mmCIF file with all atom_site columns, C-alpha atoms in Angstrom:
data_model
loop_
_atom_site.group_PDB
_atom_site.id
_atom_site.type_symbol
_atom_site.label_atom_id
_atom_site.label_alt_id
_atom_site.label_comp_id
_atom_site.label_asym_id
_atom_site.label_entity_id
_atom_site.label_seq_id
_atom_site.pdbx_PDB_ins_code
_atom_site.Cartn_x
_atom_site.Cartn_y
_atom_site.Cartn_z
_atom_site.occupancy
_atom_site.B_iso_or_equiv
_atom_site.pdbx_formal_charge
_atom_site.auth_seq_id
_atom_site.auth_comp_id
_atom_site.auth_asym_id
_atom_site.auth_atom_id
_atom_site.pdbx_PDB_model_num
ATOM 1   C CA . UNK L 1 1   ? 183.464 119.050 88.948  1.00 0.00 ? 26  UNK L CA 1
ATOM 2   C CA . UNK L 1 2   ? 180.971 121.505 90.444  1.00 0.00 ? 27  UNK L CA 1
ATOM 3   C CA . UNK L 1 3   ? 178.775 120.411 93.348  1.00 0.00 ? 28  UNK L CA 1
ATOM 4   C CA . UNK L 1 4   ? 175.466 122.231 93.627  1.00 0.00 ? 29  UNK L CA 1
ATOM 5   C CA . UNK L 1 5   ? 173.219 121.448 96.594  1.00 0.00 ? 30  UNK L CA 1
ATOM 6   C CA . UNK L 1 6   ? 169.610 122.556 96.734  1.00 0.00 ? 31  UNK L CA 1
ATOM 7   C CA . UNK L 1 7   ? 166.531 121.647 98.721  1.00 0.00 ? 32  UNK L CA 1
ATOM 8   C CA . UNK L 1 8   ? 163.106 120.473 97.735  1.00 0.00 ? 33  UNK L CA 1
ATOM 9   C CA . UNK L 1 9   ? 160.248 120.301 100.194 1.00 0.00 ? 34  UNK L CA 1
ATOM 10  C CA . UNK L 1 10  ? 157.536 117.863 99.237  1.00 0.00 ? 35  UNK L CA 1
ATOM 11  C CA . UNK L 1 11  ? 154.366 117.028 101.076 1.00 0.00 ? 36  UNK L CA 1
ATOM 12  C CA . UNK L 1 12  ? 154.047 113.275 100.884 1.00 0.00 ? 37  UNK L CA 1
ATOM 13  C CA . UNK L 1 13  ? 150.440 112.464 101.472 1.00 0.00 ? 38  UNK L CA 1
ATOM 14  C CA . UNK L 1 14  ? 147.420 114.580 102.264 1.00 0.00 ? 39  UNK L CA 1
ATOM 15  C CA . UNK L 1 15  ? 145.229 112.945 104.849 1.00 0.00 ? 40  UNK L CA 1
ATOM 16  C CA . UNK L 1 16  ? 141.569 113.525 105.323 1.00 0.00 ? 41  UNK L CA 1
ATOM 17  C CA . UNK L 1 17  ? 140.872 115.874 108.215 1.00 0.00 ? 42  UNK L CA 1
ATOM 18  C CA . UNK L 1 18  ? 138.043 113.638 109.347 1.00 0.00 ? 43  UNK L CA 1
ATOM 19  C CA . UNK L 1 19  ? 139.440 110.356 110.608 1.00 0.00 ? 44  UNK L CA 1
ATOM 20  C CA . UNK L 1 20  ? 137.903 107.918 112.995 1.00 0.00 ? 45  UNK L CA 1
ATOM 21  C CA . UNK L 1 21  ? 139.786 106.050 115.679 1.00 0.00 ? 46  UNK L CA 1
ATOM 22  C CA . UNK L 1 22  ? 137.034 103.446 115.891 1.00 0.00 ? 47  UNK L CA 1
ATOM 23  C CA . UNK L 1 23  ? 136.876 101.075 112.915 1.00 0.00 ? 48  UNK L CA 1
ATOM 24  C CA . UNK L 1 24  ? 133.482 101.099 111.262 1.00 0.00 ? 49  UNK L CA 1
ATOM 25  C CA . UNK L 1 25  ? 131.899 97.826  110.188 1.00 0.00 ? 50  UNK L CA 1
ATOM 26  C CA . UNK L 1 26  ? 132.546 96.988  106.563 1.00 0.00 ? 51  UNK L CA 1
ATOM 27  C CA . UNK L 1 27  ? 130.620 93.768  106.178 1.00 0.00 ? 52  UNK L CA 1
ATOM 28  C CA . UNK L 1 28  ? 127.004 92.690  105.980 1.00 0.00 ? 53  UNK L CA 1
ATOM 29  C CA . UNK L 1 29  ? 124.673 93.514  108.867 1.00 0.00 ? 54  UNK L CA 1
ATOM 30  C CA . UNK L 1 30  ? 123.670 89.840  109.217 1.00 0.00 ? 55  UNK L CA 1
ATOM 31  C CA . UNK L 1 31  ? 125.570 88.484  112.257 1.00 0.00 ? 56  UNK L CA 1
ATOM 32  C CA . UNK L 1 32  ? 125.741 85.067  110.607 1.00 0.00 ? 57  UNK L CA 1
ATOM 33  C CA . UNK L 1 33  ? 127.846 86.394  107.741 1.00 0.00 ? 58  UNK L CA 1
ATOM 34  C CA . UNK L 1 34  ? 131.583 87.132  108.125 1.00 0.00 ? 59  UNK L CA 1
ATOM 35  C CA . UNK L 1 35  ? 132.538 90.749  107.670 1.00 0.00 ? 60  UNK L CA 1
ATOM 36  C CA . UNK L 1 36  ? 135.568 92.200  105.931 1.00 0.00 ? 61  UNK L CA 1
ATOM 37  C CA . UNK L 1 37  ? 138.348 93.464  108.189 1.00 0.00 ? 62  UNK L CA 1
ATOM 38  C CA . UNK L 1 38  ? 138.207 97.136  109.062 1.00 0.00 ? 63  UNK L CA 1
ATOM 39  C CA . UNK L 1 39  ? 140.779 99.336  107.359 1.00 0.00 ? 64  UNK L CA 1
ATOM 40  C CA . UNK L 1 40  ? 143.091 101.390 109.557 1.00 0.00 ? 65  UNK L CA 1
ATOM 41  C CA . UNK L 1 41  ? 142.370 105.084 109.734 1.00 0.00 ? 66  UNK L CA 1
ATOM 42  C CA . UNK L 1 42  ? 144.751 107.380 107.812 1.00 0.00 ? 67  UNK L CA 1
ATOM 43  C CA . UNK L 1 43  ? 146.096 108.606 111.153 1.00 0.00 ? 68  UNK L CA 1
ATOM 44  C CA . UNK L 1 44  ? 147.525 105.123 111.754 1.00 0.00 ? 69  UNK L CA 1
ATOM 45  C CA . UNK L 1 45  ? 150.085 105.751 108.979 1.00 0.00 ? 70  UNK L CA 1
ATOM 46  C CA . UNK L 1 46  ? 150.917 109.318 110.000 1.00 0.00 ? 71  UNK L CA 1
ATOM 47  C CA . UNK L 1 47  ? 154.517 110.203 110.873 1.00 0.00 ? 72  UNK L CA 1
ATOM 48  C CA . UNK L 1 48  ? 153.305 112.163 113.899 1.00 0.00 ? 73  UNK L CA 1
ATOM 49  C CA . UNK L 1 49  ? 149.800 110.787 114.632 1.00 0.00 ? 74  UNK L CA 1
ATOM 50  C CA . UNK L 1 50  ? 149.426 112.644 117.935 1.00 0.00 ? 75  UNK L CA 1
ATOM 51  C CA . UNK L 1 51  ? 150.226 116.158 116.826 1.00 0.00 ? 76  UNK L CA 1
ATOM 52  C CA . UNK L 1 52  ? 149.716 118.669 114.111 1.00 0.00 ? 77  UNK L CA 1
ATOM 53  C CA . UNK L 1 53  ? 152.535 119.313 111.671 1.00 0.00 ? 78  UNK L CA 1
ATOM 54  C CA . UNK L 1 54  ? 154.372 122.574 112.298 1.00 0.00 ? 79  UNK L CA 1
ATOM 55  C CA . UNK L 1 55  ? 153.910 125.378 109.793 1.00 0.00 ? 80  UNK L CA 1
ATOM 56  C CA . UNK L 1 56  ? 157.629 125.415 108.986 1.00 0.00 ? 81  UNK L CA 1
ATOM 57  C CA . UNK L 1 57  ? 160.824 123.512 109.673 1.00 0.00 ? 82  UNK L CA 1
ATOM 58  C CA . UNK L 1 58  ? 163.981 125.481 110.549 1.00 0.00 ? 83  UNK L CA 1
ATOM 59  C CA . UNK L 1 59  ? 166.552 125.260 107.781 1.00 0.00 ? 84  UNK L CA 1
ATOM 60  C CA . UNK L 1 60  ? 164.037 124.137 105.146 1.00 0.00 ? 85  UNK L CA 1
ATOM 61  C CA . UNK L 1 61  ? 162.392 126.248 102.425 1.00 0.00 ? 86  UNK L CA 1
ATOM 62  C CA . UNK L 1 62  ? 159.393 128.147 103.712 1.00 0.00 ? 87  UNK L CA 1
ATOM 63  C CA . UNK L 1 63  ? 160.895 128.704 107.159 1.00 0.00 ? 88  UNK L CA 1
ATOM 64  C CA . UNK L 1 64  ? 161.070 132.303 108.304 1.00 0.00 ? 89  UNK L CA 1
ATOM 65  C CA . UNK L 1 65  ? 164.674 131.842 109.426 1.00 0.00 ? 90  UNK L CA 1
ATOM 66  C CA . UNK L 1 66  ? 165.655 130.433 106.024 1.00 0.00 ? 91  UNK L CA 1
ATOM 67  C CA . UNK L 1 67  ? 167.291 132.995 103.708 1.00 0.00 ? 92  UNK L CA 1
ATOM 68  C CA . UNK L 1 68  ? 165.936 133.163 100.185 1.00 0.00 ? 93  UNK L CA 1
ATOM 69  C CA . UNK L 1 69  ? 167.655 130.530 98.053  1.00 0.00 ? 94  UNK L CA 1
ATOM 70  C CA . UNK L 1 70  ? 170.315 131.590 95.581  1.00 0.00 ? 95  UNK L CA 1
ATOM 71  C CA . UNK L 1 71  ? 170.551 128.204 93.939  1.00 0.00 ? 96  UNK L CA 1
ATOM 72  C CA . UNK L 1 72  ? 171.643 127.837 90.341  1.00 0.00 ? 97  UNK L CA 1
ATOM 73  C CA . UNK L 1 73  ? 169.414 124.787 89.834  1.00 0.00 ? 98  UNK L CA 1
ATOM 74  C CA . UNK L 1 74  ? 165.725 124.215 90.387  1.00 0.00 ? 99  UNK L CA 1
ATOM 75  C CA . UNK L 1 75  ? 164.275 120.722 90.926  1.00 0.00 ? 100 UNK L CA 1
ATOM 76  C CA . UNK L 1 76  ? 160.936 119.981 89.265  1.00 0.00 ? 101 UNK L CA 1
ATOM 77  C CA . UNK L 1 77  ? 158.936 117.190 90.846  1.00 0.00 ? 102 UNK L CA 1
ATOM 78  C CA . UNK L 1 78  ? 157.520 114.925 88.136  1.00 0.00 ? 103 UNK L CA 1
ATOM 79  C CA . UNK L 1 79  ? 155.844 112.345 90.393  1.00 0.00 ? 104 UNK L CA 1
ATOM 80  C CA . UNK L 1 80  ? 152.147 113.132 90.542  1.00 0.00 ? 105 UNK L CA 1
ATOM 81  C CA . UNK L 1 81  ? 151.429 111.031 93.609  1.00 0.00 ? 106 UNK L CA 1
ATOM 82  C CA . UNK L 1 82  ? 153.540 109.844 96.519  1.00 0.00 ? 107 UNK L CA 1
ATOM 83  C CA . UNK L 1 83  ? 152.163 107.586 99.241  1.00 0.00 ? 108 UNK L CA 1
ATOM 84  C CA . UNK L 1 84  ? 153.212 105.424 102.161 1.00 0.00 ? 109 UNK L CA 1
ATOM 85  C CA . UNK L 1 85  ? 155.305 102.488 100.916 1.00 0.00 ? 110 UNK L CA 1
ATOM 86  C CA . UNK L 1 86  ? 157.484 102.023 97.825  1.00 0.00 ? 111 UNK L CA 1
ATOM 87  C CA . UNK L 1 87  ? 157.551 104.977 95.429  1.00 0.00 ? 112 UNK L CA 1
ATOM 88  C CA . UNK L 1 88  ? 159.260 106.111 92.253  1.00 0.00 ? 113 UNK L CA 1
ATOM 89  C CA . UNK L 1 89  ? 160.361 109.642 93.109  1.00 0.00 ? 114 UNK L CA 1
ATOM 90  C CA . UNK L 1 90  ? 160.680 111.278 89.680  1.00 0.00 ? 115 UNK L CA 1
ATOM 91  C CA . UNK L 1 91  ? 162.207 114.705 89.133  1.00 0.00 ? 116 UNK L CA 1
ATOM 92  C CA . UNK L 1 92  ? 164.189 116.744 86.650  1.00 0.00 ? 117 UNK L CA 1
ATOM 93  C CA . UNK L 1 93  ? 166.488 119.763 86.933  1.00 0.00 ? 118 UNK L CA 1
ATOM 94  C CA . UNK L 1 94  ? 166.372 123.172 85.283  1.00 0.00 ? 119 UNK L CA 1
ATOM 95  C CA . UNK L 1 95  ? 168.578 126.236 85.660  1.00 0.00 ? 120 UNK L CA 1
ATOM 96  C CA . UNK L 1 96  ? 167.502 129.786 86.561  1.00 0.00 ? 121 UNK L CA 1
ATOM 97  C CA . UNK L 1 97  ? 166.739 130.469 82.872  1.00 0.00 ? 122 UNK L CA 1
ATOM 98  C CA . UNK L 1 98  ? 164.403 127.412 82.666  1.00 0.00 ? 123 UNK L CA 1
ATOM 99  C CA . UNK L 1 99  ? 166.880 125.377 80.598  1.00 0.00 ? 124 UNK L CA 1
ATOM 100 C CA . UNK L 1 100 ? 166.947 121.651 81.187  1.00 0.00 ? 125 UNK L CA 1
ATOM 101 C CA . UNK L 1 101 ? 170.059 120.560 83.110  1.00 0.00 ? 126 UNK L CA 1
ATOM 102 C CA . UNK L 1 102 ? 169.226 116.879 83.588  1.00 0.00 ? 127 UNK L CA 1
ATOM 103 C CA . UNK L 1 103 ? 171.695 114.738 81.628  1.00 0.00 ? 128 UNK L CA 1
ATOM 104 C CA . UNK L 1 104 ? 173.387 111.330 81.933  1.00 0.00 ? 129 UNK L CA 1
ATOM 105 C CA . UNK L 1 105 ? 176.653 112.945 83.057  1.00 0.00 ? 130 UNK L CA 1
ATOM 106 C CA . UNK L 1 106 ? 174.933 114.967 85.837  1.00 0.00 ? 131 UNK L CA 1
ATOM 107 C CA . UNK L 1 107 ? 174.725 112.721 88.898  1.00 0.00 ? 132 UNK L CA 1
ATOM 108 C CA . UNK L 1 108 ? 172.236 113.555 91.646  1.00 0.00 ? 133 UNK L CA 1
ATOM 109 C CA . UNK L 1 109 ? 172.347 112.330 95.247  1.00 0.00 ? 134 UNK L CA 1
ATOM 110 C CA . UNK L 1 110 ? 169.062 112.433 97.171  1.00 0.00 ? 135 UNK L CA 1
ATOM 111 C CA . UNK L 1 111 ? 168.597 112.441 100.942 1.00 0.00 ? 136 UNK L CA 1
ATOM 112 C CA . UNK L 1 112 ? 165.049 112.050 102.291 1.00 0.00 ? 137 UNK L CA 1
ATOM 113 C CA . UNK L 1 113 ? 164.068 113.492 105.675 1.00 0.00 ? 138 UNK L CA 1
ATOM 114 C CA . UNK L 1 114 ? 161.016 112.775 107.844 1.00 0.00 ? 139 UNK L CA 1
ATOM 115 C CA . UNK L 1 115 ? 160.648 116.415 108.886 1.00 0.00 ? 140 UNK L CA 1
ATOM 116 C CA . UNK L 1 116 ? 158.237 115.694 111.756 1.00 0.00 ? 141 UNK L CA 1
ATOM 117 C CA . UNK L 1 117 ? 160.688 113.231 113.328 1.00 0.00 ? 142 UNK L CA 1
ATOM 118 C CA . UNK L 1 118 ? 164.018 115.004 112.732 1.00 0.00 ? 143 UNK L CA 1
ATOM 119 C CA . UNK L 1 119 ? 164.536 117.656 110.043 1.00 0.00 ? 144 UNK L CA 1
ATOM 120 C CA . UNK L 1 120 ? 168.329 117.294 110.327 1.00 0.00 ? 145 UNK L CA 1
ATOM 121 C CA . UNK L 1 121 ? 168.813 113.505 110.067 1.00 0.00 ? 146 UNK L CA 1
ATOM 122 C CA . UNK L 1 122 ? 168.155 111.792 106.723 1.00 0.00 ? 147 UNK L CA 1
ATOM 123 C CA . UNK L 1 123 ? 166.036 108.645 106.780 1.00 0.00 ? 148 UNK L CA 1
ATOM 124 C CA . UNK L 1 124 ? 167.604 107.351 103.584 1.00 0.00 ? 149 UNK L CA 1
ATOM 125 C CA . UNK L 1 125 ? 170.276 108.405 101.077 1.00 0.00 ? 150 UNK L CA 1
ATOM 126 C CA . UNK L 1 126 ? 170.724 107.266 97.484  1.00 0.00 ? 151 UNK L CA 1
ATOM 127 C CA . UNK L 1 127 ? 171.919 108.249 94.027  1.00 0.00 ? 152 UNK L CA 1
ATOM 128 C CA . UNK L 1 128 ? 169.095 108.809 91.552  1.00 0.00 ? 153 UNK L CA 1
ATOM 129 C CA . UNK L 1 129 ? 169.246 107.032 88.215  1.00 0.00 ? 154 UNK L CA 1
ATOM 130 C CA . UNK L 1 130 ? 168.967 109.000 84.979  1.00 0.00 ? 155 UNK L CA 1
ATOM 131 C CA . UNK L 1 131 ? 166.143 108.066 82.578  1.00 0.00 ? 156 UNK L CA 1
ATOM 132 C CA . UNK L 1 132 ? 166.389 109.211 78.960  1.00 0.00 ? 157 UNK L CA 1
ATOM 133 C CA . UNK L 1 133 ? 162.910 110.402 77.902  1.00 0.00 ? 158 UNK L CA 1
ATOM 134 C CA . UNK L 1 134 ? 163.757 111.221 74.283  1.00 0.00 ? 159 UNK L CA 1
ATOM 135 C CA . UNK L 1 135 ? 166.805 112.367 72.310  1.00 0.00 ? 160 UNK L CA 1
ATOM 136 C CA . UNK L 1 136 ? 166.997 115.712 74.116  1.00 0.00 ? 161 UNK L CA 1
ATOM 137 C CA . UNK L 1 137 ? 165.351 115.261 77.511  1.00 0.00 ? 162 UNK L CA 1
ATOM 138 C CA . UNK L 1 138 ? 165.478 113.092 80.566  1.00 0.00 ? 163 UNK L CA 1
ATOM 139 C CA . UNK L 1 139 ? 164.635 112.877 84.227  1.00 0.00 ? 164 UNK L CA 1
ATOM 140 C CA . UNK L 1 140 ? 165.804 111.147 87.382  1.00 0.00 ? 165 UNK L CA 1
ATOM 141 C CA . UNK L 1 141 ? 164.298 108.257 89.333  1.00 0.00 ? 166 UNK L CA 1
ATOM 142 C CA . UNK L 1 142 ? 164.887 107.386 92.973  1.00 0.00 ? 167 UNK L CA 1
ATOM 143 C CA . UNK L 1 143 ? 163.238 104.338 94.545  1.00 0.00 ? 168 UNK L CA 1
ATOM 144 C CA . UNK L 1 144 ? 162.213 105.319 98.065  1.00 0.00 ? 169 UNK L CA 1
ATOM 145 C CA . UNK L 1 145 ? 160.112 103.707 100.786 1.00 0.00 ? 170 UNK L CA 1
ATOM 146 C CA . UNK L 1 146 ? 158.104 106.252 102.789 1.00 0.00 ? 171 UNK L CA 1
ATOM 147 C CA . UNK L 1 147 ? 157.386 104.664 106.162 1.00 0.00 ? 172 UNK L CA 1
ATOM 148 C CA . UNK L 1 148 ? 154.621 107.083 107.131 1.00 0.00 ? 173 UNK L CA 1
ATOM 149 C CA . UNK L 1 149 ? 152.510 109.902 105.747 1.00 0.00 ? 174 UNK L CA 1
ATOM 150 C CA . UNK L 1 150 ? 153.362 113.473 106.558 1.00 0.00 ? 175 UNK L CA 1
ATOM 151 C CA . UNK L 1 151 ? 155.758 116.158 105.455 1.00 0.00 ? 176 UNK L CA 1
ATOM 152 C CA . UNK L 1 152 ? 158.992 114.863 103.984 1.00 0.00 ? 177 UNK L CA 1
ATOM 153 C CA . UNK L 1 153 ? 161.960 116.819 102.724 1.00 0.00 ? 178 UNK L CA 1
ATOM 154 C CA . UNK L 1 154 ? 164.316 115.874 99.935  1.00 0.00 ? 179 UNK L CA 1
ATOM 155 C CA . UNK L 1 155 ? 167.803 117.325 99.674  1.00 0.00 ? 180 UNK L CA 1
ATOM 156 C CA . UNK L 1 156 ? 169.227 116.969 96.178  1.00 0.00 ? 181 UNK L CA 1
ATOM 157 C CA . UNK L 1 157 ? 172.908 117.436 95.400  1.00 0.00 ? 182 UNK L CA 1
ATOM 158 C CA . UNK L 1 158 ? 173.859 117.587 91.718  1.00 0.00 ? 183 UNK L CA 1
ATOM 159 C CA . UNK L 1 159 ? 177.400 116.862 90.528  1.00 0.00 ? 184 UNK L CA 1
ATOM 160 C CA . UNK L 1 160 ? 177.895 118.736 87.281  1.00 0.00 ? 185 UNK L CA 1
ATOM 161 C CA . UNK L 1 161 ? 181.089 117.956 85.324  1.00 0.00 ? 186 UNK L CA 1
#
């Protein structure tokens, strides 16, 4: 069995640059009418609401100190949208020649990291399930709960028989 680790850096949720800390009224202007509750600002769900995200995280792709990857496998993110809360993290695997590697016998472990909090300690770890798309292709699904918006990292380790 060959174990091939590789990293995938995914930005979880883009927040609007203009956020208000004071809730704005959402109901009618008539004081006799009840108003709808104010929604929290996007900053309320941010992993690091007080600071700006760093440009890079040591040890993760994109960092200046990180050597260029020599991985045999490349993860392709299939999920089009990830947000705070429960998510289906969908991805597939290809090799350096763009051939599909994803298969029922290839198991993939996923570790998710809140990079703003601690880029070295995983928040959650799980084994992704394989989903057969058609007779020749498939992808992987991992159910993950993102507790806050921000930059998250996913470390994928494939076990190829």
